[in-house]
Each structure stands twice: as structure tokens, then as C-alpha cells.
Coordinates of C-alpha atoms in Angstrom, one line a residue:
Chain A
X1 CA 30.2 -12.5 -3.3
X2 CA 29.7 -9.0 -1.7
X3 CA 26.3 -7.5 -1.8
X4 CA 27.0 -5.3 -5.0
X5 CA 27.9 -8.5 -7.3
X6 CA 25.3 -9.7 -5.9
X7 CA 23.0 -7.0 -6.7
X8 CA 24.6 -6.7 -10.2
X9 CA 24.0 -10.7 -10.8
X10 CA 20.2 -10.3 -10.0
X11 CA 20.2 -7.0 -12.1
X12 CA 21.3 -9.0 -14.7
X13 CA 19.4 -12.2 -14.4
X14 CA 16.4 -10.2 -14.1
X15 CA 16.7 -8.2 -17.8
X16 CA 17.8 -10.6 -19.2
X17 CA 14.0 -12.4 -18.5
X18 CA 11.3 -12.5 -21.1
X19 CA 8.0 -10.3 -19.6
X20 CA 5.7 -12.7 -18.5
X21 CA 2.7 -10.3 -17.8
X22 CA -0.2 -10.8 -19.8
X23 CA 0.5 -7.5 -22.0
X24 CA 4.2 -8.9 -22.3
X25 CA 5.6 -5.2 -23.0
X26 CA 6.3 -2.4 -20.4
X27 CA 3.5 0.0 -21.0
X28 CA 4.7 2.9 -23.0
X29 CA 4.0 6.2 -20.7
X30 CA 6.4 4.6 -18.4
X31 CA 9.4 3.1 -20.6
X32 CA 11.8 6.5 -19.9
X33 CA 11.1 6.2 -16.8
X34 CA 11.9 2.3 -16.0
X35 CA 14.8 2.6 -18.3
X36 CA 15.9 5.9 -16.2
X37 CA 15.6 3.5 -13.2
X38 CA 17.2 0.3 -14.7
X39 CA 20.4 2.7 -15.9
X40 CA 20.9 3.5 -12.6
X41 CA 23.6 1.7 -10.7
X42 CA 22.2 1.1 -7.6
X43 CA 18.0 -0.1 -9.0
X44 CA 16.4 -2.1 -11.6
X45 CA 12.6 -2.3 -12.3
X46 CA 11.2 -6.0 -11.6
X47 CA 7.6 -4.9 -12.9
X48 CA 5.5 -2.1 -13.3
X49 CA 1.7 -0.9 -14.6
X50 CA 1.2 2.3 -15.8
X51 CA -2.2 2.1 -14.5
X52 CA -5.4 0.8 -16.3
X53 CA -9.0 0.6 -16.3
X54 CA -10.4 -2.5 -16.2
X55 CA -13.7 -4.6 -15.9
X56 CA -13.6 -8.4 -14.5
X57 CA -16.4 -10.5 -14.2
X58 CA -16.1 -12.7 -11.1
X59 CA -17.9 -15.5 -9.4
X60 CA -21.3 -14.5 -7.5
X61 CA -21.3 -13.7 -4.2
X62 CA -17.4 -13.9 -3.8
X63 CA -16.2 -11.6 -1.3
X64 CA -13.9 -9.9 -3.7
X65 CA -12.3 -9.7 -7.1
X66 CA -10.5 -13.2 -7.8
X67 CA -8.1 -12.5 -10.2
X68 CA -7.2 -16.1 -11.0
X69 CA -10.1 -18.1 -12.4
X70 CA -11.8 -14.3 -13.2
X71 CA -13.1 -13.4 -16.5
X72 CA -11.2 -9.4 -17.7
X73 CA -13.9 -8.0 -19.7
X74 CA -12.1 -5.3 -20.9
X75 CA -8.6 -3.5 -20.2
X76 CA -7.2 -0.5 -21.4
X77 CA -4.3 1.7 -20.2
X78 CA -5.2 4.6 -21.5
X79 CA -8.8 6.5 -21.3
X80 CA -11.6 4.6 -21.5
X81 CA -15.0 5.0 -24.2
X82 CA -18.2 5.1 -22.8
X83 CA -18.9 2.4 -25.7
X84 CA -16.2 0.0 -25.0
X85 CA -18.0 -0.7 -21.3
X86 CA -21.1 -0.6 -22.0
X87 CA -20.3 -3.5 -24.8
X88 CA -18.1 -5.4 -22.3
X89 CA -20.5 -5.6 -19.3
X90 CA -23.6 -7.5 -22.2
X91 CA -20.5 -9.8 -21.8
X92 CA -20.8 -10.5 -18.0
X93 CA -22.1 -13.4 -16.5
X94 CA -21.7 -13.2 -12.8
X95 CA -20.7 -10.2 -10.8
X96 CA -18.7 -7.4 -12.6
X97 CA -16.8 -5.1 -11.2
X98 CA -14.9 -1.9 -12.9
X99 CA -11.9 -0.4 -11.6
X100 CA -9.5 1.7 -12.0
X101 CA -6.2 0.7 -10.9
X102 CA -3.2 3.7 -10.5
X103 CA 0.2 3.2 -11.3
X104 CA 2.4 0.7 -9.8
X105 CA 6.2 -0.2 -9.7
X106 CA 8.5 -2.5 -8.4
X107 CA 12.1 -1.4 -8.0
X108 CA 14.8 -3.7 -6.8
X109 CA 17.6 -0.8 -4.8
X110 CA 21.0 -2.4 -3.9
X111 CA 21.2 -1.0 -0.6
X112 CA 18.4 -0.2 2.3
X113 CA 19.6 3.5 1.7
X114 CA 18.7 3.3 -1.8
X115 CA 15.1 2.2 -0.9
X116 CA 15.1 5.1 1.6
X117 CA 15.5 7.3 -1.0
X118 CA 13.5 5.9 -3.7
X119 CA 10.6 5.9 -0.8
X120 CA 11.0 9.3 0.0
X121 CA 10.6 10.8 -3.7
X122 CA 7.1 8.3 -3.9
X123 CA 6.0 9.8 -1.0
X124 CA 6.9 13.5 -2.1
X125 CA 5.2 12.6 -5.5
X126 CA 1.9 11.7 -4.1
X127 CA 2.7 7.8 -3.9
X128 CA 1.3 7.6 0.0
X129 CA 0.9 4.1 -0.1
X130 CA 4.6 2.5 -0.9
X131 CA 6.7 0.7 0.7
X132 CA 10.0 -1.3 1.1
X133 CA 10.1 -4.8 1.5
X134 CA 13.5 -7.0 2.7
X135 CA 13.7 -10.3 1.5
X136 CA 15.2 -13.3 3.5
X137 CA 18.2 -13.4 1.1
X138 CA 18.6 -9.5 1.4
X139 CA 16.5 -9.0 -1.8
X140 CA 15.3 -5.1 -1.1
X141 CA 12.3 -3.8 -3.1
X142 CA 10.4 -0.5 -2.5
X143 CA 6.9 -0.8 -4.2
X144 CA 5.7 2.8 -5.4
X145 CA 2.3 2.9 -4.5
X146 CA -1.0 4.8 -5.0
X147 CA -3.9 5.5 -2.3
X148 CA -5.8 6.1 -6.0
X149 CA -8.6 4.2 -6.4
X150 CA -11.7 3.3 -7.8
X151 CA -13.7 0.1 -7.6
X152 CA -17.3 -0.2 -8.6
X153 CA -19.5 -3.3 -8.6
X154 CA -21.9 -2.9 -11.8
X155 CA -23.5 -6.3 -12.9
X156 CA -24.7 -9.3 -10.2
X157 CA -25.3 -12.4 -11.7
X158 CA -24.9 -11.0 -15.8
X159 CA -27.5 -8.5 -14.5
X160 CA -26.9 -4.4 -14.8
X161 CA -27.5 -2.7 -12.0
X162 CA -26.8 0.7 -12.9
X163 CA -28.6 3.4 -15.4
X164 CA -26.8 4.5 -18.3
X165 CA -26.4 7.7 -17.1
X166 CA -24.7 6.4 -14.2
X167 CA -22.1 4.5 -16.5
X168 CA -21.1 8.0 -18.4
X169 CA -20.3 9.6 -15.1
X170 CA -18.7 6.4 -14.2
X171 CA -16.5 6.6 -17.4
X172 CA -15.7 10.5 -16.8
X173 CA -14.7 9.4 -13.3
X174 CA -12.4 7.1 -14.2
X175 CA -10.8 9.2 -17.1
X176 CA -10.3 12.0 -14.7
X177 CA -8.2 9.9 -12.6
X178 CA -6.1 8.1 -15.3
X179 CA -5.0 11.8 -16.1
X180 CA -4.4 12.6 -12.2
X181 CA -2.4 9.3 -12.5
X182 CA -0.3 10.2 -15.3
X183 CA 0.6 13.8 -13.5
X184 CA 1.7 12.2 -10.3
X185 CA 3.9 9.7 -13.0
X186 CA 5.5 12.8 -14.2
X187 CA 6.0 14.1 -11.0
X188 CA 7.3 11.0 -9.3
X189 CA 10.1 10.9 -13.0
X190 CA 10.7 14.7 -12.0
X191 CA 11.3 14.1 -8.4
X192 CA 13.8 11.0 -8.6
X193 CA 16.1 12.9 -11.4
X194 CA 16.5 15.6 -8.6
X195 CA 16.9 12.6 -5.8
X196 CA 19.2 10.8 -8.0
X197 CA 21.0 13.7 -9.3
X198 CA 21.8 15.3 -5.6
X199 CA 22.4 12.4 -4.5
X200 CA 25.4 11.4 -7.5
X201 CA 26.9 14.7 -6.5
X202 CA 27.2 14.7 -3.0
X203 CA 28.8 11.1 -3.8
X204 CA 31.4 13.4 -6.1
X205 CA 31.7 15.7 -3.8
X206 CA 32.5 13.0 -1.2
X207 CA 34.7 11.6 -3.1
X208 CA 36.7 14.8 -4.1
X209 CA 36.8 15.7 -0.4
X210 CA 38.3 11.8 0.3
X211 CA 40.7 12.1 -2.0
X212 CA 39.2 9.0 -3.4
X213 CA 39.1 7.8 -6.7
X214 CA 35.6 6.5 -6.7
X215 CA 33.5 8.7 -8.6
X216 CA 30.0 7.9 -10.5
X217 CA 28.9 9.1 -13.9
X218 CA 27.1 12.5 -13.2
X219 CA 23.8 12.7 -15.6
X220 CA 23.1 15.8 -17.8
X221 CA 20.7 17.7 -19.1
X222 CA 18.4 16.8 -16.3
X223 CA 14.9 18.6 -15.1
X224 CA 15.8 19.3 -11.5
X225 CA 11.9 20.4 -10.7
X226 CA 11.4 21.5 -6.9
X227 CA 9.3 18.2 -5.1
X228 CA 6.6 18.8 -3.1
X229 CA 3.7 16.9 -1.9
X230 CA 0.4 18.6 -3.7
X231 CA -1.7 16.0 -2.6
X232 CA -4.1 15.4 0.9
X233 CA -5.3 12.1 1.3
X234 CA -5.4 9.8 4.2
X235 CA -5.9 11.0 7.5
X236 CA -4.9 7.8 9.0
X237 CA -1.3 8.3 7.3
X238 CA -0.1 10.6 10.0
X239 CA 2.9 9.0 11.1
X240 CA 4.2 8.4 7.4
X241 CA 3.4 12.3 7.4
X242 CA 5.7 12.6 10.4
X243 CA 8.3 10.4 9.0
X244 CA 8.5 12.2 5.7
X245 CA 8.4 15.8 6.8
X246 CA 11.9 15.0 6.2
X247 CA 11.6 13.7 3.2
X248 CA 13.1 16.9 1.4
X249 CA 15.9 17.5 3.3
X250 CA 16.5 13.3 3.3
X251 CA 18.6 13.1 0.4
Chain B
X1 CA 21.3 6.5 23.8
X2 CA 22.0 3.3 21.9
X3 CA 19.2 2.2 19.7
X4 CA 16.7 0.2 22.2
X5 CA 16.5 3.3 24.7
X6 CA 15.5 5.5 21.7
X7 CA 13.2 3.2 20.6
X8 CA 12.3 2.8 24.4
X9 CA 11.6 6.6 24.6
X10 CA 9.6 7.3 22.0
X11 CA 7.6 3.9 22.8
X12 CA 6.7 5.9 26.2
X13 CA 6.2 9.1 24.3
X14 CA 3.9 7.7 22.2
X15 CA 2.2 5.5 24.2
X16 CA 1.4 8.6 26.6
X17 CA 0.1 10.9 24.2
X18 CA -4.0 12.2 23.8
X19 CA -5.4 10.3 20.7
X20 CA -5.9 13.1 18.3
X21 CA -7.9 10.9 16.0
X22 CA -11.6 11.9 15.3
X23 CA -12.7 9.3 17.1
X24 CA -10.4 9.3 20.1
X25 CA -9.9 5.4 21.3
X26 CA -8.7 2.7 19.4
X27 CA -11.3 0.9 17.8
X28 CA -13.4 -1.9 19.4
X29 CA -12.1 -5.0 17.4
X30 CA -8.6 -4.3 17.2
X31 CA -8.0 -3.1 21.0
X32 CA -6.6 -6.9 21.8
X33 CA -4.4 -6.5 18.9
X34 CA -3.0 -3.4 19.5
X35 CA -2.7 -4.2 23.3
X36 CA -0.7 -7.1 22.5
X37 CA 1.5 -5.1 19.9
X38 CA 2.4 -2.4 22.6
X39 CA 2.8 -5.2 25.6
X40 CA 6.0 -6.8 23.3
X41 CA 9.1 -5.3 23.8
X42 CA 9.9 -4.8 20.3
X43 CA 6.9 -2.8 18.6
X44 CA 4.3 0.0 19.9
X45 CA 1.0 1.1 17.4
X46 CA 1.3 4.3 16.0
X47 CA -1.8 4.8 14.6
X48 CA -5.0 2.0 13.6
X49 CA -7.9 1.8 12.2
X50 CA -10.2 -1.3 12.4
X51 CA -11.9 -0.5 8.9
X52 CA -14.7 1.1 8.1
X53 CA -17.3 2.2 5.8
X54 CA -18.1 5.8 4.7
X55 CA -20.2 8.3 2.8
X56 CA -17.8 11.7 2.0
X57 CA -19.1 14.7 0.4
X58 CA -16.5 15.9 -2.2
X59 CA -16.4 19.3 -4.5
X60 CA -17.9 18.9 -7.8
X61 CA -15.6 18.1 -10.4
X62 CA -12.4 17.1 -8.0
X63 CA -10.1 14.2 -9.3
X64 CA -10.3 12.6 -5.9
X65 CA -11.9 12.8 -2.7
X66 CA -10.1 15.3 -0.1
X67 CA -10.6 13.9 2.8
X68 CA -9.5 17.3 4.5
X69 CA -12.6 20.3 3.3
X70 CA -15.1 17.8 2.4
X71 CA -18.0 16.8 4.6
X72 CA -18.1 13.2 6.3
X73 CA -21.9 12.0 5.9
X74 CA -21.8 8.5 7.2
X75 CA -19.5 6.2 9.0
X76 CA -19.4 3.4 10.7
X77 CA -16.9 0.5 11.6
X78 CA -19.5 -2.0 11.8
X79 CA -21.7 -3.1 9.1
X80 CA -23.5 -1.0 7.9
X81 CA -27.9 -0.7 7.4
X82 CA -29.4 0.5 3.9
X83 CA -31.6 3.0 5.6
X84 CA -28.4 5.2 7.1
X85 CA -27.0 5.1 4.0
X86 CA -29.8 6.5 1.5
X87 CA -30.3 9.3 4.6
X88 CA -27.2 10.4 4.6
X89 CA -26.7 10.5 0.7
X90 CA -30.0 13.0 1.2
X91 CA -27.4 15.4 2.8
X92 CA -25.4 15.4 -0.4
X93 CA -24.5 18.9 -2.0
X94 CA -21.4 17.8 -3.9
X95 CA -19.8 14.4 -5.5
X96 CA -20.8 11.6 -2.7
X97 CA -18.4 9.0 -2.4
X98 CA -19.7 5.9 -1.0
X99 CA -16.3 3.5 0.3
X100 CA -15.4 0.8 2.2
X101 CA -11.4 1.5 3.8
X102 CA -9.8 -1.9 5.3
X103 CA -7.6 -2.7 8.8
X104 CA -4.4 -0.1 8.4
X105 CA -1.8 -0.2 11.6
X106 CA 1.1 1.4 11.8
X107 CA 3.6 0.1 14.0
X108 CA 6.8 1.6 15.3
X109 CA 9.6 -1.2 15.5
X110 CA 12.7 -2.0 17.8
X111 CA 15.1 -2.9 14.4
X112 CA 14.5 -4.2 11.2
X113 CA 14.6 -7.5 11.6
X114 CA 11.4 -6.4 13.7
X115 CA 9.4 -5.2 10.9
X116 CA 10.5 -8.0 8.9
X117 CA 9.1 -10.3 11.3
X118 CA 5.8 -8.4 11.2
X119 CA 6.0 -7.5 7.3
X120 CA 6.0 -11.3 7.0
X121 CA 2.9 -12.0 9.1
X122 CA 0.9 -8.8 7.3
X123 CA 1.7 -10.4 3.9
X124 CA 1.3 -14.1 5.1
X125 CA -2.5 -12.9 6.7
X126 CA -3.4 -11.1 3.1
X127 CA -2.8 -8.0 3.7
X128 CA -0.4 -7.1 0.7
X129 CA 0.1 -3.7 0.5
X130 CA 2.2 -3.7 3.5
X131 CA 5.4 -2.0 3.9
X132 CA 8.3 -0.5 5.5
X133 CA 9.2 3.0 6.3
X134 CA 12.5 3.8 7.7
X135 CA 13.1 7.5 8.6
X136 CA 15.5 9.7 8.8
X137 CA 16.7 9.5 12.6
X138 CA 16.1 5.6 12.1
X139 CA 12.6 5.3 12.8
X140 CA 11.0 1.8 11.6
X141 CA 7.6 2.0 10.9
X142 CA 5.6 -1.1 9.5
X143 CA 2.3 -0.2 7.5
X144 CA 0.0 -3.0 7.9
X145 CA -1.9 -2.1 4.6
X146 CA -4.9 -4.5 2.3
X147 CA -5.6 -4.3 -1.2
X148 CA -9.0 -4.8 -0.1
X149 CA -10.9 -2.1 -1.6
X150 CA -14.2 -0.3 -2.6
X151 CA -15.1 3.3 -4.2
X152 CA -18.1 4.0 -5.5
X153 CA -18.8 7.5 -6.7
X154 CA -22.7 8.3 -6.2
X155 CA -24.2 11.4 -6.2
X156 CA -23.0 14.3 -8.5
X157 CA -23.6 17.9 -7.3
X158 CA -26.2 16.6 -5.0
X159 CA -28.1 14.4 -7.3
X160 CA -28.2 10.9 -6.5
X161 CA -27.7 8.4 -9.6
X162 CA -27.8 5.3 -8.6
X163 CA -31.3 3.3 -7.8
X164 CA -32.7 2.1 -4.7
X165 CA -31.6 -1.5 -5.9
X166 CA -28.0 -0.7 -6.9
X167 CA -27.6 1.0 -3.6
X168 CA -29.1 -2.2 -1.8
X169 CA -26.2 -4.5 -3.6
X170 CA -23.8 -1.7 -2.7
X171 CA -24.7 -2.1 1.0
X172 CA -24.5 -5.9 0.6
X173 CA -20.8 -5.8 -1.1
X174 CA -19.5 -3.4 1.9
X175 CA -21.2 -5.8 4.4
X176 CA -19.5 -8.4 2.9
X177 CA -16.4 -6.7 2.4
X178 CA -16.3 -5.6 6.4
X179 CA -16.7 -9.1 7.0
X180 CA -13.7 -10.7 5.3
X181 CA -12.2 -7.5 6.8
X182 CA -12.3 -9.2 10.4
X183 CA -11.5 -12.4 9.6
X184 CA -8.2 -10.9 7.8
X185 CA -7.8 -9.5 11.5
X186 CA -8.3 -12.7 13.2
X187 CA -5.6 -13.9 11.0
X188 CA -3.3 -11.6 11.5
X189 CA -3.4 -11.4 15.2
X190 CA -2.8 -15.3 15.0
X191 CA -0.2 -15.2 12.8
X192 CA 1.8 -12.6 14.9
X193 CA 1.3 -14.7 18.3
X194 CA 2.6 -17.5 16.5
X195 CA 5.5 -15.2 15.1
X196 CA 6.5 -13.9 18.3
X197 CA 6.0 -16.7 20.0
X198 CA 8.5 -18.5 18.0
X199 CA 10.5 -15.5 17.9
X200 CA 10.9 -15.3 21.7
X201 CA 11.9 -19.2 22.1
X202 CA 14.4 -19.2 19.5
X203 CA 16.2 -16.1 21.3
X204 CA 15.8 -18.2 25.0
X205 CA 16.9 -21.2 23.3
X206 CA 19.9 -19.2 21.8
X207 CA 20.3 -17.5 25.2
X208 CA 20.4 -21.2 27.1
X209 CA 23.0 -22.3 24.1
X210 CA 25.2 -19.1 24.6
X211 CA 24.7 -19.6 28.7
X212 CA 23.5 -16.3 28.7
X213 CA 21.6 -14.8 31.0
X214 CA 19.2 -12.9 29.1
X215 CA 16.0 -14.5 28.6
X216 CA 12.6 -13.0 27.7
X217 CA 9.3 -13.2 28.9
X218 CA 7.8 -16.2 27.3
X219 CA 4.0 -15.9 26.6
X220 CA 1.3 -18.3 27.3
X221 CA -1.7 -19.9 26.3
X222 CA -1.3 -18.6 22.7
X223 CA -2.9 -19.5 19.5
X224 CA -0.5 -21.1 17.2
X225 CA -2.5 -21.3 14.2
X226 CA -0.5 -22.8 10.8
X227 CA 0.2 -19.1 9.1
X228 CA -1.2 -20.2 5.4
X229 CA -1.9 -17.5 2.4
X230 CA -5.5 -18.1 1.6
X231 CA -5.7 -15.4 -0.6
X232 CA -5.1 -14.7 -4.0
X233 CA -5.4 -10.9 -4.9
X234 CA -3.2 -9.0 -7.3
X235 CA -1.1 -10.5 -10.4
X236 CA 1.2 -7.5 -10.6
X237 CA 2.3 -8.6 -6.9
X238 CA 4.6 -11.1 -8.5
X239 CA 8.0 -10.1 -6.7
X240 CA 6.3 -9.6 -3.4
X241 CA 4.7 -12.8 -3.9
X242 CA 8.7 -14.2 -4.8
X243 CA 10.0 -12.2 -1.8
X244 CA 7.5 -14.2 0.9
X245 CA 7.9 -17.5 -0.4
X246 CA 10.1 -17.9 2.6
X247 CA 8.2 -16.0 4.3
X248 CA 6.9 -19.1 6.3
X249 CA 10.6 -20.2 7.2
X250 CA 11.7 -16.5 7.6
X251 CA 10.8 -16.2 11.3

């Protein structure tokens, strides 16, 4: 089977899947954009957070947040009440911990060059901390990625550690970043409708110039907003930097 | 210039330039490491970080800290003492933002079955936000990345709202944190001697099959520990998590 059946038979299987996340649903400020994503030819979404706030009670003493075996206090993917925490943490009985965790997304691309692309508009979008992964069977994902992040400790052992007044600031914290979040979502749907849409006609335009027959269906109507990365924020990512000052003129 | 003396040119480029970094040598822990990466044939370091621990002063009311504009009150890539801390939060005239930043290495590789190799020893030594980059004039750069994380906002415009007691736990998490930090490190290093140590034979032993005459330097005395995932971090990992399955068997 060549590598595009292949791709499509994946595509297909994976769809076709019932969500196993907890949520079982793909959270609603991103469902244009993974069904943008999934009517493409050349990606499909394999799964995806919006972003959430959340607060998990874990084991004393562990050196960090279990998931598995961890109590979730409280979850919400939109912004959070002051009231909703502060009733959740009289719930905790070991160490809990409140975080806010940006959007994520995991996109299946048929070829490397797809990845390449998809990586470059994360990147351009503010997504500094994705990356492509290749697979043993030639399964190629690009995770879109987030530096964003918040993560707190607030109870040890059931018992609160922090002032009231802390946890109001805390919540305003968090809510300012959930709306940073959703920006850099809209930015990241912005940026790939350009990427994909330059990218479908210079494929034409090949095409034409070929004399081949090959020709994909050109989308319409679309917001072709200029990308450009608005955000500054790890130093240590200088080589990424030096990789993607390209980024614009990449596809 | 075919695609190892390219790679062999910028690995002496590189490798020759002034560390522009604030702190100007690689860190303490991770020189071995890093030594060992640029002795192979197939990889050079980039950039690295050994993980740290840091106070940053941030503007008022910003969705995120800046790292570039904002004042740096406290670092340290060791553990780090309560007293340092609370005296540096003293110098506080905007949102403080006490966090703890994990291992990150960049590494420049030969091909990419190269940062395969190493993509499946980051993720097999827990450090799952790892990922490919492949640039424009075919640069391959592997991020060596953790989901290992802390940020914890604590003074707003100046004033400090957290109590002595909260900022003792604080200091105790971080501390705890830096530690898993370096054993993550230990792991990884082990993981990649093992890799390329297997790596290396399997090419001789190919080379002595093909009665070839190339044949690489084989290393000695090298750990081979059993490369195991001992950690269990984030549920919405699920595809990376089906991608490394085989990640054991990949190399």
C-alpha cells in the first residue's frame, strides 16, 4: 500500500473511533478548527484540549502531579469562579495543586513536509513548544504546543496554605491566561488557513505549469490574516528562533 | 556538499562559536552529557540548560512573564535556600513569578533517523514534550523538552501575598522538583549510551555482513542501563504514548 492509502486507512480508522477522553466530546472553541484540520487531505486530529483549569489532589510528598491514581477536584475549560476553587480545595486530602493547562493538539500530517508546515504556522502562532514526532511504522504527528503555563501547589496534606486573597489573584491569573490562550487559538486557525491556502495554490499552480491533471479542491472564502510571532518567551529557544526565521517565507 | 559535510560544517561552526548565553558555559551537571553528544558523529548541542529555578519580576497586569524587559531576581541551578528567595522577593516592584524550568537541550542531528534515535530516548527517559524541528535548508534539531513544571505567581505590584509558610512549602516542591530533575538526567544520558551504543554495533555488524570497510568507533565501558518509562505524566499524551510503544525495539 503506498504511503497515501496508508495515510487515508489510518485517517479513517481513527474517526471512525469513539472519544475515549474523560470529557468524551472535542471541546467546543476548537471544533472548526479540528474539523478544518480533519477536512484537509493531507492531516487528521488524533486529540486535542482546548485548554483547562484544573485542580488535582495528589498523594503527599510525591515529586509531582500523578495523574493516574490522582483525585481532579475540579475542571473547567472555560474561566474559572473564585467560588468553584475555593469549594473544591475543602475537598482535598493530600497535596493539591491548581493549574492551568494551554491548548494542546495532536495532528496526524501524511507527509514529513506536511508536519513542516503545520510546525511552522504553531510556531508563528505563539505555539513555541511543538513538535513533530516519527513513528516506527512512519506514523508522523506534530504536537502543537504551548510554553503557557501555570502550576501552583495550594493545599499539603488537606491543609490550605494560601490566604484568600491569594486565591482571588490566583483565579484572575488563571482567567487572564485562558483568554491569552484562546487568542493564540484564533491565531494559530488564522495562520494555517493562509498556510494551507498558499500552499493548495502553489500545488495548482504547479500543476497548471506541469500540464498535469492533478489539482486539489481550492478553499473559499477564507481569512488570509498576515502571521506573525507577537509573542517573547523563552530565551533558551534560540535555535528554534533561528530555525523559524524562516518560517514565513517556508511555505 | 552532500548532507554529512553540511552537517559537518555547521557542527564546527557551532561548536566554535562564544556562548552568548547569560551565563556563558554549559552548566555543571550536564557538561558530560553534552560532551558526549558533540564527541558522536552524528549530533552536536545547540543550546542546554541543566534546569533551574527562578524569581522574575514581570509588569503589573501582563498575561505572561516576558522574559525579555523584566528583571531576573533570583536564580540558581541548584537547589535552592528559603532565605535567597524571601530576599529577593523584597526587590519586587511588579508581578514576581516564582518557577522552577526543567533540562531543555537542543541538538542539531546528522539525518532523521538521528533524531529519531534520540526522540526515542528523551521520551523513554520522561521527558515528553520532546520534539523534532526540521528547517528549511534541512536542519534537524531535536528538542529535549519535560512536562515537568512549576509557576507560581507571588507578589503583585510589589506586594508579597503569600505567607512565610506557603513560601517554605514552595521552596520544598522546587527542591524536590530540581531533584527528580537530575535523576531524569541521569536517565537520559544512560539511555542515549545504551542507544548509541547499540546503534554503532548494529552498523559494524552490518558493515562486517556487507564486507565493508566502514566501521565506527565503538565506545567503551558504557552504562547499559534497561531504558524503562517510569513515569506517568499527562493523559492527553495518548498518541505519543502509541507512537513510543516501540520505542524500546525502535533503535
Amino acid at each position: 500500500m503506498d504511503s497515501f492509502n496508508s495515510f487515508k486507512q489510518w485517517k479513517k480508522q481513527c474517526l471512525s473511533k469513539i472519544d475515549l477522553s474523560k470529557k468524551g466530546t472535542i471541546d467546543e472553541i476548537i471544533v472548526h478548527l479540528v474539523s478544518y484540520l480533519n477536512e484537509s487531505e493531507n492531516f487528521f486530529s488524533t486529540s486535542s484540549c482546548s485548554g483547562r483549569i484544573i485542580l488535582i489532589d495528589g498523594a503527599s510528598g510525591s515529586t509531582e502531579v500523578q495523574k493516574q491514581g490522582c483525585a481532579w477536584l475540579f475542571v473547567t475549560h472555560q474561566k474559572c469562579a473564585k467560588e468553584d476553587l475555593i469549594s473544591s480545595l475543602q475537598k482535598s486530602q493530600g497535596d493539591a495543586v491548581f493549574k492551568f493547562e494551554p491548548f494542546v493538539l495532536h495532528v496526524q500530517c501524511h507527509r514529513l513536509e506536511d508536519a513542516q508546515l503545520l510546525h511552522s504556522v504553531a510556531i508563528n502562532s505563539g505555539f513555541r513548544n511543538s513538535g513533530i514526532t516519527v513513528g516506527k511504522k512512519g506514523k508522523i504527528i506534530m504536537a502543537v504546543r504551548s510554553t503557557h503555563c501555570l502550576e501552583v501547589p495550594l493545599t499539603r496534606e488537606g491543609e490550605l496554605l494560601a490566604t484568600e486573597e491569594y486565591i482571588d489573584f490566583l483565579v484572575e491569573v488563571a482567567n487572564q491566561k485562558m483568554e491569552e490562550n484562546k487568542k493564540r487559538i484564533d491565531r494559530f486557525f488564522s495562520c494555517l488557513q493562509h498556510a494551507l491556502t498558499t500552499d493548495e495554490n502553489t500545488t495548482n499552480d504547479r500543476a497548471e505549469e506541469n500540464g498535469s491533471v492533478y489539482t486539489r479542491r481550492r478553499r473559499k472564502g477564507q481569512n488570509k490574516t498576515k502571521c506573525v510571532i507577537t509573542t517573547g518567551e523563552d530565551d533558551m529557544q534560540s535555535d528554534e528562533d533561528d530555525l523559524l526565521e524562516t518560517g514565513l517565507t517556508f511555505f
